[in-house]
Coordinates of C-alpha atoms in Angstrom, one line a residue:
X136 CA 92.7 75.7 122.5
X137 CA 94.4 73.3 120.7
X138 CA 97.6 73.4 118.7
X139 CA 96.0 72.8 115.9
X140 CA 93.3 75.6 116.2
X141 CA 96.6 78.1 117.3
X142 CA 98.0 77.1 113.8
X143 CA 94.5 77.5 112.2
X144 CA 94.1 81.0 113.4
X145 CA 97.8 82.1 113.1
X146 CA 97.5 80.8 109.1
X147 CA 94.2 83.3 108.9
X148 CA 96.1 86.0 110.3
X149 CA 98.6 85.5 108.3
X150 CA 96.3 85.6 104.7
X151 CA 94.6 88.8 106.2
X152 CA 97.9 90.7 106.6
X153 CA 98.6 89.5 103.0
X154 CA 95.3 90.8 101.6
X155 CA 95.8 93.9 103.6
X156 CA 99.2 94.7 102.3
X157 CA 97.0 95.0 98.8
X158 CA 95.2 97.3 99.7
X159 CA 92.3 95.1 100.9
X160 CA 90.0 96.0 104.2
X161 CA 89.9 92.6 106.6
X162 CA 88.3 91.8 109.8
X163 CA 88.5 88.4 111.2
X164 CA 85.8 85.8 110.9
X165 CA 84.6 82.7 112.4
X166 CA 84.2 79.1 111.4
X167 CA 80.5 80.1 110.6
X168 CA 81.2 82.9 108.5
X169 CA 80.4 85.5 110.6
X170 CA 82.4 88.2 112.3
X171 CA 84.4 86.7 114.8
X172 CA 84.2 89.4 117.4
X173 CA 80.7 89.5 119.3
X174 CA 78.9 93.2 119.6
X175 CA 79.9 95.4 122.2
X176 CA 76.7 96.6 122.2
X177 CA 74.7 93.1 122.7
X178 CA 73.4 93.5 125.8
X179 CA 71.7 96.8 124.8
X180 CA 69.3 95.0 122.6
X181 CA 66.5 94.5 124.5
X182 CA 64.7 92.7 121.7
X183 CA 66.4 89.1 121.4
X184 CA 65.1 88.8 117.8
X185 CA 66.8 91.7 116.5
X186 CA 70.3 91.2 115.6
X187 CA 72.6 93.8 113.9
X188 CA 72.9 93.3 110.0
X189 CA 76.3 94.0 110.1
X190 CA 77.1 90.9 112.0
X191 CA 75.6 88.9 110.0
X192 CA 77.5 87.1 107.0
X193 CA 76.5 88.4 103.7
X194 CA 76.1 84.2 102.6
X195 CA 73.8 83.7 105.4
X196 CA 70.9 87.1 105.4
X197 CA 69.2 88.7 103.0
X198 CA 70.8 92.2 102.8
X199 CA 68.0 93.9 101.7
X200 CA 65.7 92.6 104.4
X201 CA 64.7 95.0 107.6
X202 CA 63.2 93.9 110.5
X203 CA 59.4 95.2 110.5
X204 CA 60.4 98.0 113.2
X205 CA 62.3 99.6 110.7
X206 CA 59.6 100.6 108.3
X207 CA 56.2 100.0 110.2
X208 CA 55.5 103.0 112.7
X209 CA 53.3 100.4 114.7
X210 CA 55.5 98.1 115.1
X211 CA 58.1 100.7 116.4
X212 CA 56.0 101.9 119.3
X213 CA 54.6 98.4 120.1
X214 CA 58.4 97.2 120.6
X215 CA 60.9 98.3 122.9
X216 CA 63.1 101.4 121.7
X217 CA 66.9 100.6 120.5
X218 CA 69.4 102.5 120.7
X219 CA 71.1 104.2 117.6
X220 CA 73.3 101.4 116.0
X221 CA 76.9 102.4 116.6
X222 CA 79.3 101.8 113.6
X223 CA 82.3 102.1 115.3
X224 CA 82.3 105.3 116.7
X225 CA 82.8 103.5 120.5
X226 CA 86.4 102.7 119.8
X227 CA 86.1 98.7 120.7
X228 CA 85.9 96.2 118.2
X229 CA 82.9 93.8 117.2
X230 CA 81.1 96.1 114.7
X231 CA 81.4 93.6 112.0
X232 CA 82.6 94.8 108.4
X233 CA 83.0 98.6 110.3
X234 CA 86.1 96.8 111.7
X235 CA 87.6 96.3 108.6
X236 CA 91.1 97.6 108.1
X237 CA 94.2 97.8 106.3
X238 CA 96.7 98.7 109.2
X239 CA 98.6 95.5 110.3
X240 CA 99.0 96.6 113.8
X241 CA 95.0 96.9 114.0
X242 CA 94.6 93.7 112.4
X243 CA 96.9 91.8 114.5
X244 CA 94.6 93.4 117.6
X245 CA 91.3 92.1 116.0
X246 CA 93.0 88.9 115.5
X247 CA 94.1 88.9 119.2
X248 CA 90.5 89.7 120.8
X249 CA 89.4 86.6 118.7
X250 CA 91.8 83.7 119.1
X251 CA 89.4 81.4 117.7
X252 CA 89.2 83.1 114.4
X253 CA 89.6 80.4 111.5
X254 CA 89.3 83.1 108.5
X255 CA 89.2 86.4 107.5
X256 CA 86.7 88.9 105.4
X257 CA 87.2 91.2 103.0
X258 CA 85.0 94.7 103.0
X259 CA 83.5 95.8 99.4
X260 CA 83.3 98.8 98.0
X261 CA 86.3 100.8 100.1
X262 CA 89.2 102.3 98.5
X263 CA 91.4 101.8 96.7
X264 CA 89.9 98.9 94.8
X265 CA 85.9 99.4 95.7
X266 CA 85.6 95.6 95.5
X267 CA 82.6 94.1 94.3
X268 CA 82.1 90.2 94.8
X269 CA 79.9 88.5 92.3
X270 CA 79.4 85.2 94.4
X271 CA 78.1 82.3 91.9
X272 CA 76.3 79.9 94.1
X273 CA 75.8 76.9 94.0
X274 CA 73.6 76.0 96.8
X275 CA 70.2 77.3 95.5
X276 CA 70.5 74.4 92.8
X277 CA 70.7 77.1 89.9
X278 CA 73.5 77.5 87.6
X279 CA 74.8 80.6 88.5
X280 CA 77.5 80.2 86.0
X281 CA 75.6 80.0 83.2
X282 CA 73.4 82.4 84.0
X283 CA 76.2 85.1 84.1
X284 CA 77.1 83.8 80.3
X285 CA 73.9 84.2 79.3
X286 CA 73.9 87.8 80.8
X287 CA 77.0 88.5 79.1
X288 CA 76.0 87.7 76.0
X289 CA 72.7 89.5 76.0
X290 CA 74.5 92.7 77.3
X291 CA 77.8 92.6 75.5
X292 CA 79.9 92.4 78.3
X293 CA 83.1 90.0 78.9
X294 CA 84.4 89.2 82.7
X295 CA 88.2 90.2 82.6
X296 CA 90.8 88.3 83.7
X297 CA 90.8 88.5 87.6
X298 CA 90.9 87.0 90.8
X299 CA 88.2 84.2 91.4
X300 CA 88.1 82.6 95.0
X301 CA 87.1 78.8 95.2
X302 CA 84.6 78.2 97.7
X303 CA 84.1 74.5 99.6
X304 CA 80.3 74.1 98.1
X305 CA 81.9 74.6 94.6
X306 CA 80.8 78.2 94.1
X307 CA 82.9 80.9 92.7
X308 CA 83.6 84.1 93.6
X309 CA 84.8 87.0 90.9
X310 CA 86.6 90.3 92.4
X311 CA 86.1 93.3 90.2
X312 CA 86.6 96.8 91.0
X313 CA 84.5 99.5 90.5
X314 CA 84.8 103.3 90.2
X315 CA 85.0 105.3 93.3
X316 CA 81.5 107.3 92.6
X317 CA 79.5 104.1 92.4
X318 CA 77.8 102.8 95.2
X319 CA 76.9 99.5 94.5
X320 CA 74.4 97.7 96.6
X321 CA 74.3 94.3 98.2
X322 CA 72.0 91.9 96.3
X323 CA 70.9 88.2 96.2
X324 CA 69.1 86.6 93.5
X325 CA 68.6 90.0 91.7
X326 CA 70.4 89.3 88.5
X327 CA 69.5 86.0 88.0
X328 CA 68.8 82.7 90.5
X329 CA 72.4 82.0 91.9
X330 CA 74.1 85.4 91.6
X331 CA 74.4 87.2 94.6
X332 CA 76.3 90.8 94.5
X333 CA 78.8 91.7 97.6
X334 CA 78.9 95.4 97.3
X335 CA 78.9 98.4 100.4
X336 CA 78.7 97.1 103.3
X337 CA 79.0 93.6 102.6
X338 CA 82.1 91.3 102.7
X339 CA 83.6 88.2 101.1
X340 CA 85.4 85.4 102.6
X341 CA 88.8 85.7 102.1
X342 CA 91.0 82.7 100.4
X343 CA 92.8 80.7 102.7
X344 CA 90.0 80.9 105.2
X345 CA 88.7 77.7 107.1
X346 CA 85.0 77.1 107.5
X347 CA 82.5 74.6 108.7
X348 CA 82.5 73.2 105.4
X349 CA 86.2 73.4 104.1
X350 CA 88.8 75.8 102.6
X351 CA 88.4 78.7 100.6
X352 CA 91.0 78.6 97.8
X353 CA 91.7 80.8 94.3
X354 CA 91.5 79.4 90.6
X355 CA 94.6 78.5 90.1
X356 CA 96.6 81.5 87.7
X357 CA 94.5 84.2 89.3
X358 CA 95.9 85.0 93.2
X359 CA 98.5 87.1 92.1
X360 CA 95.8 89.5 89.8
X361 CA 94.6 92.5 91.0
X362 CA 90.7 93.0 90.7
X363 CA 90.0 94.0 87.3
X364 CA 87.7 96.5 86.2
X365 CA 83.6 95.7 86.2
X366 CA 82.7 95.9 82.7
X367 CA 80.2 99.2 82.3
X368 CA 77.6 97.0 80.9
X369 CA 77.7 94.8 83.9
X370 CA 78.0 98.2 86.5
X371 CA 75.1 99.3 84.9
X372 CA 73.0 95.8 85.9
X373 CA 74.3 96.0 89.5
X374 CA 73.3 99.7 90.0
X375 CA 69.6 100.5 91.7
X376 CA 67.3 101.0 88.9
X377 CA 66.7 104.9 88.4
X378 CA 63.4 106.0 90.1
X379 CA 60.6 106.2 87.4
X380 CA 59.7 109.6 86.7
X381 CA 55.8 110.2 85.6
X382 CA 56.1 112.9 83.3
X383 CA 53.4 114.2 81.4
X384 CA 52.8 112.9 77.8
X385 CA 54.5 114.8 75.5
X386 CA 51.6 116.9 73.1
X387 CA 52.0 116.3 69.3
X388 CA 53.1 119.2 67.4
X389 CA 54.3 120.1 64.1
X390 CA 57.7 118.6 63.2
X391 CA 57.1 115.7 65.5
X392 CA 57.6 112.0 64.4
X393 CA 56.1 109.4 66.6
X394 CA 56.0 105.9 67.3
X395 CA 52.1 104.4 66.8
X396 CA 51.3 101.9 68.8
X397 CA 48.3 100.1 68.8
X398 CA 45.9 101.2 71.6
X399 CA 46.9 103.6 73.9
X400 CA 50.3 104.1 75.5
X401 CA 53.4 106.8 75.1
X402 CA 54.2 108.0 71.7
X403 CA 57.9 108.5 71.3
X404 CA 59.0 111.0 69.1
X405 CA 62.4 112.3 66.9
X406 CA 65.5 111.1 67.9
X407 CA 63.7 108.3 70.3
X408 CA 61.9 107.1 67.1
X409 CA 64.8 106.7 65.0
X410 CA 66.8 104.8 67.7
X411 CA 63.2 102.5 68.2
X412 CA 63.4 101.3 64.6
X413 CA 67.4 100.7 64.8
X414 CA 66.5 98.6 67.5
X415 CA 63.6 96.6 65.2
X416 CA 66.2 96.2 62.5
X417 CA 68.1 94.7 65.1
X418 CA 66.2 92.1 66.1
X419 CA 64.7 91.4 62.5
X420 CA 68.3 90.9 61.4
X421 CA 68.3 87.7 63.9
X422 CA 69.5 84.3 63.1
X423 CA 68.9 80.9 64.4
X424 CA 70.2 80.8 68.1
X425 CA 70.2 84.9 68.4
X426 CA 66.3 85.7 68.2
X427 CA 65.7 85.3 72.4
X428 CA 69.1 87.4 72.6
X429 CA 68.5 90.0 70.2
X430 CA 65.2 90.5 71.7
X431 CA 66.2 90.8 75.0
X432 CA 69.2 93.0 74.7
X433 CA 66.7 95.4 72.1
X434 CA 64.0 95.5 74.7
X435 CA 66.4 96.6 77.7
X436 CA 67.6 99.5 75.8
X437 CA 64.4 100.5 74.8
X438 CA 63.4 100.6 78.3
X439 CA 66.5 102.1 79.6
X440 CA 65.9 104.9 77.3
X441 CA 61.9 105.1 78.0
X442 CA 60.4 103.9 74.7
X443 CA 59.7 100.4 75.8
X444 CA 56.5 100.5 76.5
X445 CA 55.7 102.6 73.5
X446 CA 58.2 100.1 71.1
X447 CA 56.8 97.0 72.6
X448 CA 54.4 95.7 70.4
X449 CA 56.7 96.4 67.5
X450 CA 59.6 94.5 68.9
X451 CA 56.7 91.8 69.4
X452 CA 56.1 91.8 65.8
X453 CA 59.9 92.0 64.8
X454 CA 60.4 88.5 67.0
X455 CA 57.4 86.6 65.6
X456 CA 58.6 87.4 61.8
X457 CA 61.7 85.8 62.7
X458 CA 60.6 83.0 64.1
X459 CA 59.8 83.2 67.9
X460 CA 56.0 82.5 69.3
X461 CA 54.3 85.6 70.6
X462 CA 54.4 83.8 74.4
X463 CA 58.2 84.0 73.8
X464 CA 58.7 87.4 72.5
X465 CA 56.2 88.6 75.3
X466 CA 58.0 86.9 78.2
X467 CA 61.5 88.0 77.1
X468 CA 60.3 91.6 76.7
X469 CA 58.7 91.3 80.2
X470 CA 61.8 90.1 81.4
X471 CA 63.8 92.7 80.4
X472 CA 61.1 95.2 81.7
X473 CA 61.6 93.9 85.1
X474 CA 65.5 93.6 84.6
X475 CA 65.5 97.6 83.9
X476 CA 63.0 98.0 87.0
X477 CA 60.3 99.3 84.8
X478 CA 58.1 96.2 85.1

């Protein structure tokens, strides 16, 4: 190995140890951003098309994708049987993010076993920080930074001062910490085009890592900061939408105040009716430049509280009264339904 390569690996190890001192569990990465150590079970996988998702970099696969055999009984029966996945129980290195450690001795052992490593990955979702990575990508052609600003405006949150990592392609990784009880899933483009989320089971390329495309760094003035707490409103967007419960429609009775809509649909009552009227008034109070934002915010709150379908006609009417077209209003309300998992 060339002296320059040894220097790169030594530098990557130094960065990894520095991250571990801050409580961040790390693994060695290759120039391709993949875990540097090959799985010790690669010979046990008889289907060459099946690869352990834990040895793929989050940037290079859809974390929610699954091989057909994972959910298709016929595919399982037709293909070769695979051993249950090992997450490091065998005691050997090479299990991707499951190798991540804050123990300096263990980290040195991992890098010694991978002298070709040129970077390191930081595991997300682990204590003490329960790291969440907001990856603002540039490769998709979308303006991810603008999309995040729009989400922040719609949902009334701000990104606090925190570590921001720069990528060779011009992207940004925003580090946030989550509460211990929250298991944030990995996702690609679910929040908005170009915004990927690294959560439990995923990892981020650490600053100082060298890849095929360049070196990861930090935005000046952020390297020393701890990962800031994730704003509650953003955390709600990152969590999986609750499963819809199809309850029987409530029976109208004495003392029940309802929101009546044109045509069939659910009937909201009592406190829900009062809240619904408040959301309608919120839209009606919109000025130029606020109409779409206020409508989206109100529609999200309505769907989150189970009155979205019932309130949609009134929200549409309010939006039209303040200047939106019917088409614009319907499109914005539909986007709110999709974002909250009610579409």
